Coordinates of C-alpha atoms and ligand atoms in Angstrom, one line a residue:
M1211 CA 11.6 -16.2 -17.5
K1212 CA 11.8 -18.5 -14.5
S1213 CA 8.9 -19.3 -12.4
L1214 CA 8.9 -20.1 -8.7
R1215 CA 5.9 -21.7 -7.0
E1216 CA 5.5 -21.9 -3.3
K1217 CA 5.2 -25.5 -2.2
N1218 CA 5.6 -26.6 1.3
N1219 CA 7.6 -23.5 1.9
K1220 CA 10.0 -24.5 -0.9
S1221 CA 9.9 -23.2 -4.4
I1222 CA 10.1 -25.1 -7.6
L1223 CA 12.5 -23.4 -10.0
K1224 CA 12.1 -23.4 -13.7
K1225 CA 14.8 -21.7 -15.5
Y1226 CA 14.7 -19.6 -18.6
K1227 CA 17.6 -17.8 -20.1
K1228 CA 17.3 -14.2 -21.2
V1229 CA 19.5 -11.1 -21.9
N1230 CA 21.1 -10.0 -18.7
K1231 CA 19.6 -6.6 -18.3
S1232 CA 17.4 -5.5 -15.4
K1233 CA 16.1 -8.5 -13.4
I1234 CA 12.6 -8.2 -12.2
L1235 CA 10.7 -10.4 -9.8
I1236 CA 6.9 -10.5 -10.3
I1237 CA 5.1 -11.7 -7.2
Y1238 CA 1.4 -12.7 -7.6
T1239 CA -0.5 -12.4 -4.4
G1240 CA -4.0 -12.7 -5.9
G1241 CA -6.7 -10.4 -7.3
T1242 CA -8.5 -10.0 -10.6
I1243 CA -5.4 -9.5 -12.7
G1244 CA -4.4 -13.2 -12.4
M1245 CA -7.9 -14.6 -13.0
I1246 CA -9.4 -16.3 -16.0
T1247 CA -13.0 -17.4 -16.4
D1248 CA -13.8 -21.0 -15.6
Y1249 CA -16.1 -21.8 -18.6
E1250 CA -17.9 -24.5 -16.7
S1251 CA -18.8 -22.6 -13.6
G1252 CA -18.7 -19.1 -15.2
S1253 CA -16.7 -17.8 -12.1
L1254 CA -13.3 -16.4 -12.0
K1255 CA -10.4 -18.5 -10.9
P1256 CA -6.6 -17.9 -10.7
F1257 CA -4.7 -19.0 -13.7
D1258 CA -1.4 -20.9 -13.7
F1259 CA 1.4 -18.4 -13.6
N1260 CA 3.7 -20.9 -15.2
H1261 CA 1.8 -20.0 -18.4
I1262 CA 1.8 -16.3 -18.0
E1263 CA 3.6 -15.8 -21.3
Q1264 CA 0.7 -17.5 -23.1
E1265 CA -1.7 -15.0 -21.6
V1266 CA 0.6 -12.0 -22.1
P1267 CA 2.9 -12.8 -25.1
E1268 CA 4.1 -9.1 -24.9
L1269 CA 6.2 -10.2 -21.9
K1270 CA 8.6 -12.0 -24.3
K1271 CA 9.5 -8.7 -25.9
I1272 CA 10.5 -7.0 -22.6
P1273 CA 14.3 -6.8 -22.6
Y1274 CA 14.5 -7.7 -18.9
Q1275 CA 14.9 -11.0 -17.1
L1276 CA 11.6 -11.7 -15.6
D1277 CA 10.9 -14.2 -12.9
T1278 CA 7.6 -14.9 -11.3
L1279 CA 6.7 -16.1 -7.9
F1280 CA 3.2 -16.8 -7.0
F1281 CA 1.3 -17.5 -3.8
K1282 CA 0.2 -21.1 -3.5
N1283 CA -3.2 -19.9 -2.5
P1284 CA -3.8 -16.5 -4.1
I1285 CA -6.2 -14.3 -2.2
D1286 CA -8.8 -11.8 -3.0
S1287 CA -7.3 -8.7 -1.5
S1288 CA -10.3 -8.3 0.9
N1289 CA -8.6 -11.1 2.8
M1290 CA -5.3 -9.1 3.1
N1291 CA -3.8 -8.7 6.5
H1292 CA -0.6 -7.9 8.3
E1293 CA 0.6 -11.5 8.2
I1294 CA 0.5 -11.5 4.4
W1295 CA 2.3 -8.1 4.4
V1296 CA 5.0 -9.9 6.4
K1297 CA 5.1 -12.8 4.0
T1298 CA 5.3 -10.5 1.0
A1299 CA 8.1 -8.4 2.6
R1300 CA 10.0 -11.5 3.5
L1301 CA 9.8 -12.7 -0.1
I1302 CA 11.3 -9.4 -1.2
E1303 CA 14.0 -9.3 1.5
E1304 CA 15.2 -12.8 0.8
R1305 CA 15.6 -12.0 -2.9
Y1306 CA 16.5 -8.3 -2.6
N1307 CA 20.1 -8.6 -3.9
D1308 CA 19.1 -10.9 -6.8
Y1309 CA 16.8 -8.4 -8.5
D1310 CA 16.7 -4.8 -9.7
G1311 CA 13.1 -4.3 -9.1
F1312 CA 9.9 -6.0 -7.9
V1313 CA 6.3 -6.0 -9.3
I1314 CA 3.6 -7.0 -6.9
L1315 CA 0.4 -8.2 -8.5
H1316 CA -2.4 -7.5 -6.0
G1317 CA -6.2 -7.1 -5.9
S1318 CA -7.1 -3.4 -6.2
D1319 CA -9.5 -3.3 -3.3
T1320 CA -6.9 -3.1 -0.6
M1321 CA -3.9 -2.3 -2.7
A1322 CA -3.5 1.1 -1.2
Y1323 CA -3.3 -0.4 2.3
S1324 CA -0.7 -3.0 1.2
A1325 CA 1.4 -0.4 -0.7
S1326 CA 1.3 1.9 2.4
A1327 CA 2.2 -1.0 4.8
L1328 CA 5.1 -2.2 2.5
S1329 CA 6.4 1.3 2.2
F1330 CA 6.8 1.5 6.0
M1331 CA 8.1 -2.0 6.3
L1332 CA 10.8 -1.8 3.6
Q1333 CA 13.0 0.9 5.2
N1334 CA 16.0 2.3 3.3
L1335 CA 14.7 1.1 0.0
D1336 CA 16.8 1.6 -3.1
K1337 CA 14.9 -0.5 -5.6
P1338 CA 11.4 -0.1 -7.1
V1339 CA 8.6 -2.1 -5.6
I1340 CA 5.7 -1.5 -8.0
F1341 CA 2.2 -2.7 -7.2
T1342 CA -0.3 -3.3 -9.9
G1343 CA -3.5 -5.2 -10.7
S1344 CA -6.5 -4.7 -12.9
Q1345 CA -10.2 -4.2 -13.0
L1346 CA -10.7 -6.9 -15.6
P1347 CA -9.0 -10.3 -15.5
I1348 CA -6.0 -10.7 -17.7
G1349 CA -7.8 -13.4 -19.7
V1350 CA -10.6 -11.1 -20.8
I1351 CA -10.2 -9.4 -24.3
R1352 CA -10.7 -5.8 -23.0
T1353 CA -8.5 -6.3 -20.0
D1354 CA -6.6 -3.4 -18.5
G1355 CA -4.3 -6.0 -16.9
K1356 CA -1.9 -6.4 -19.8
E1357 CA -1.0 -2.7 -20.0
N1358 CA -0.8 -2.4 -16.3
L1359 CA 1.5 -5.4 -16.0
V1360 CA 3.8 -4.5 -18.9
T1361 CA 4.3 -0.9 -17.9
A1362 CA 4.7 -1.8 -14.2
I1363 CA 7.5 -4.1 -15.2
E1364 CA 9.0 -1.5 -17.4
I1365 CA 9.0 1.0 -14.5
A1366 CA 10.4 -1.5 -12.1
G1367 CA 13.4 -2.0 -14.4
A1368 CA 13.8 1.6 -15.5
K1369 CA 17.3 3.0 -14.8
K1370 CA 19.0 6.3 -15.3
N1371 CA 22.8 6.4 -15.1
G1372 CA 22.7 2.9 -13.8
K1373 CA 20.4 3.7 -10.9
P1374 CA 16.7 2.8 -10.6
I1375 CA 14.5 5.7 -11.4
V1376 CA 11.7 4.9 -8.9
P1377 CA 13.4 3.5 -5.8
E1378 CA 10.1 3.5 -3.8
V1379 CA 6.9 1.6 -3.2
A1380 CA 4.5 2.8 -5.9
I1381 CA 1.2 1.8 -7.5
Y1382 CA 0.9 1.8 -11.3
F1383 CA -2.6 1.8 -12.7
E1384 CA -4.1 3.0 -15.9
Y1385 CA -1.2 5.0 -17.3
K1386 CA -0.3 6.6 -13.9
L1387 CA 2.3 5.9 -11.3
Y1388 CA 1.5 7.0 -7.8
R1389 CA 3.4 7.0 -4.5
G1390 CA 1.9 3.9 -2.8
N1391 CA 1.3 5.5 0.6
R1392 CA -0.4 8.5 -0.9
T1393 CA -2.9 6.5 -2.9
T1394 CA -6.6 5.7 -2.5
K1395 CA -8.9 3.4 -4.4
L1396 CA -11.5 5.7 -5.9
N1397 CA -13.5 3.8 -8.4
A1398 CA -14.9 0.2 -8.4
E1399 CA -15.8 0.3 -12.1
H1400 CA -13.5 2.5 -14.1
F1401 CA -10.1 1.4 -15.3
E1402 CA -8.7 4.5 -13.6
A1403 CA -9.3 3.0 -10.1
F1404 CA -6.8 5.0 -8.1
T1405 CA -5.9 8.5 -7.3
S1406 CA -3.5 10.4 -5.0
F1407 CA -5.2 13.5 -3.7
N1408 CA -2.4 15.1 -1.8
Y1409 CA 0.7 14.3 -3.8
P1410 CA 1.5 14.6 -7.5
I1411 CA 1.8 11.5 -9.7
L1412 CA 5.3 10.1 -10.0
A1413 CA 5.0 9.3 -13.7
N1414 CA 2.6 9.3 -16.6
A1415 CA 2.7 6.6 -19.3
G1416 CA 1.9 7.8 -22.8
I1417 CA 4.1 7.3 -25.8
N1418 CA 6.9 7.6 -23.4
I1419 CA 6.9 7.2 -19.6
D1420 CA 7.3 10.8 -18.3
Y1421 CA 8.8 10.6 -14.8
N1422 CA 8.2 13.4 -12.4
Y1423 CA 11.8 13.2 -11.2
S1424 CA 11.7 15.9 -8.5
K1425 CA 8.8 14.2 -6.8
I1426 CA 10.3 10.7 -6.6
L1427 CA 12.2 9.7 -3.5
R1428 CA 16.0 9.4 -3.7
P1429 CA 17.4 5.9 -3.1
S1430 CA 18.7 5.2 0.4
S1431 CA 22.4 4.5 0.8
A1432 CA 21.8 2.5 4.0
P1433 CA 21.2 -1.2 3.8
L1434 CA 17.6 -2.4 3.5
K1435 CA 16.0 -2.9 6.9
V1436 CA 12.7 -4.6 7.1
H1437 CA 10.2 -3.9 9.8
Y1438 CA 8.1 -7.0 10.5
N1439 CA 6.0 -6.1 13.6
F1440 CA 2.5 -4.8 13.6
D1441 CA 0.1 -4.1 16.5
I1442 CA -3.4 -4.8 15.4
N1443 CA -5.1 -3.5 18.5
V1444 CA -6.2 -0.4 16.5
G1445 CA -9.4 1.0 15.1
I1446 CA -10.9 3.6 12.9
L1447 CA -13.6 5.9 14.3
T1448 CA -15.4 7.9 11.6
L1449 CA -17.4 10.8 13.0
F1450 CA -20.8 11.7 11.7
P1451 CA -23.4 14.3 12.8
G1452 CA -25.5 12.8 15.5
I1453 CA -23.0 10.2 16.6
S1454 CA -24.1 8.9 19.9
K1455 CA -22.3 8.8 23.2
K1456 CA -23.2 5.0 23.4
Y1457 CA -21.5 4.3 20.1
I1458 CA -18.3 6.1 21.1
E1459 CA -18.2 4.6 24.6
H1460 CA -18.5 1.1 23.1
F1461 CA -15.8 1.8 20.6
F1462 CA -13.3 2.9 23.2
A1463 CA -14.3 0.0 25.5
M1464 CA -12.6 -2.5 23.1
P1465 CA -10.2 -4.6 25.3
E1466 CA -6.5 -3.9 24.7
L1467 CA -7.3 -1.0 22.3
K1468 CA -4.0 0.8 21.7
G1469 CA -4.6 3.2 18.9
V1470 CA -7.4 5.0 17.0
V1471 CA -7.4 6.8 13.7
L1472 CA -10.1 9.4 14.2
Q1473 CA -11.7 10.6 11.0
T1474 CA -12.9 14.1 11.6
F1475 CA -14.6 16.8 9.5
G1476 CA -12.9 19.3 7.3
S1477 CA -9.5 20.4 8.6
G1478 CA -9.7 18.2 11.7
N1479 CA -12.9 19.3 13.4
A1480 CA -15.1 17.4 15.9
P1481 CA -18.0 18.0 18.2
T1482 CA -17.2 20.2 21.2
E1483 CA -19.7 18.6 23.5
R1484 CA -18.3 17.8 26.9
W1485 CA -19.2 14.1 26.9
F1486 CA -17.3 13.7 23.6
I1487 CA -14.2 15.4 24.7
S1488 CA -14.1 13.6 28.1
I1489 CA -14.4 10.2 26.5
L1490 CA -11.4 11.0 24.3
K1491 CA -9.5 12.5 27.2
E1492 CA -10.1 9.4 29.3
A1493 CA -8.9 7.1 26.4
I1494 CA -5.7 9.1 26.1
S1495 CA -5.1 8.9 29.9
K1496 CA -5.4 5.1 29.6
G1497 CA -2.6 5.2 27.0
I1498 CA -4.6 5.0 23.8
T1499 CA -3.1 6.9 20.9
I1500 CA -5.5 9.0 18.9
L1501 CA -4.5 10.3 15.4
N1502 CA -6.7 12.9 13.8
I1503 CA -7.1 12.7 10.0
T1504 CA -9.7 14.3 7.8
Q1505 CA -12.7 12.6 6.1
C1506 CA -12.1 15.0 3.2
K1507 CA -10.2 13.4 0.3
K1508 CA -8.0 16.4 -0.2
G1509 CA -6.3 18.7 2.2
E1510 CA -5.0 18.3 5.7
V1511 CA -5.7 18.5 9.4
I1512 CA -4.7 21.7 11.1
Q1513 CA -5.7 21.3 14.7
G1514 CA -6.5 24.7 16.2
R1515 CA -7.6 26.4 13.0
Y1516 CA -11.2 26.3 14.3
E1517 CA -12.5 26.3 17.8
T1518 CA -13.8 22.7 17.1
S1519 CA -10.3 21.3 16.9
K1520 CA -8.5 23.4 19.5
E1521 CA -9.7 21.2 22.3
L1522 CA -8.5 18.0 20.5
A1523 CA -4.9 19.3 20.4
K1524 CA -5.2 20.4 24.0
I1525 CA -6.1 16.9 25.3
G1526 CA -3.3 15.2 23.3
I1527 CA -4.8 14.1 20.0
I1528 CA -2.1 14.0 17.3
G1529 CA -2.8 15.9 14.1
G1530 CA -2.2 13.6 11.2
K1531 CA -1.9 16.4 8.6
D1532 CA -2.5 15.0 5.1
L1533 CA -2.1 11.3 5.7
T1534 CA -4.5 9.0 3.8
L1535 CA -6.6 6.7 5.9
E1536 CA -4.7 3.7 4.4
S1537 CA -1.3 5.2 5.5
A1538 CA -2.6 6.4 8.9
I1539 CA -3.8 3.0 10.0
T1540 CA -0.9 1.0 8.7
K1541 CA 1.6 3.4 10.0
M1542 CA -0.1 3.3 13.4
M1543 CA 0.0 -0.5 13.5
M1544 CA 3.7 -0.4 12.8
I1545 CA 4.6 2.5 15.2
L1546 CA 2.6 1.0 18.1
A1547 CA 4.5 -2.3 17.7
E1548 CA 7.8 -0.5 17.8
Y1549 CA 7.4 2.2 20.5
S1550 CA 5.7 2.5 23.8
S1551 CA 6.4 6.1 25.0
P1552 CA 3.4 8.3 24.1
E1553 CA 5.9 11.2 23.2
T1554 CA 7.9 9.0 20.8
I1555 CA 4.7 7.5 19.3
A1556 CA 3.4 11.1 18.6
K1557 CA 6.7 12.2 17.1
E1558 CA 7.0 9.1 14.9
L1559 CA 3.5 9.2 13.6
V1560 CA 3.9 12.7 12.1
K1561 CA 7.5 12.1 10.9
S1562 CA 7.8 11.4 7.2
Y1563 CA 9.2 7.9 6.7
C1564 CA 9.0 7.8 3.0
G1565 CA 7.0 10.8 1.8
E1566 CA 3.6 9.7 3.2
I1567 CA 3.0 13.0 5.1
K1568 CA 3.6 16.7 4.5
E1569 CA 6.9 17.8 6.0
E1570 CA 7.2 21.1 7.8
Ligands
LIG520 N1 -11.8 -8.1 -5.3 C1 -10.6 -8.0 -6.1 C2 -9.4 -7.9 -5.1 O1 -9.2 -6.8 -4.6 C3 -10.6 -6.8 -7.0 C4 -9.4 -6.7 -7.8 O2 -8.6 -7.6 -8.0 O3 -9.1 -5.6 -8.3 O4 -8.7 -8.8 -4.9

């Protein structure tokens, strides 16, 4: 195992020799998985990844070449943002040809956002990028971190007929592999922290790892193309019964607002009151993109199914079908940075980039 530490933008390289099988790069961004308890203060602090094999001796038995690269200042994932997505994607792009797969260690709180964002950034992916983390620090006896880490590595290096089995951005957590951009954090306490409501799991880890081959994306034959631009002039508006005109007016008055993910009821329904519709209509006429997704965890938006969503379609609100909130907002940030024509933006938002949305 070799370990690379970011230092003044350079990396210190420590070389270890191992059997030349799959080569995996583990990138530690922060989060509970890389924490140990500081016995003096009692609080959690990141441990030194140079000594990961002391914490997880099981890694020595994995027949892959493992290298680690860790952020100089690991973050709690509540501090995640588009700049760190860019940094992470750049680390992958720069080393893309040197590795067979990548494991991203990340706090679970915003992991579904980062996995969604990276899935859109890393276009034409033909290697696994597997996110994982844990609910308990790796230095704690009952940690879920060891199993998550070891199996995520195994999946990142798994090949069939010489080709990676999972050439997509995925999340591995508590025996299950999910498509990253279909995943949502569901539980703040249980080890089973994630779920994917609208797409089947990609693999289940028991005695063997059972891959759901037909549900896994095929590798791209085009070269990797990384998308680095995001427009953060976006917002999420969650409707609730009794929502006031004042609240919605204030929301849309945000200077430079370019896009809104509107979280509606059921299959995409919203109030039919005139004032509500006219605020939305005015926003659209000013060039603000509005994408309708449902507050329901499962199911999809079908604008026009009920009277209460017909008007939304009529005024130009885009139906986001079964996109998760995490996918909807990260995809919108990316599409708005890329395109300016409202017709193209609408088309791109509902097009499947990497299996994040139901296809017709
Ligand atoms: N607050 C932590 C984070 O998201 C929780 C975790 O690591 O799972 O960074």
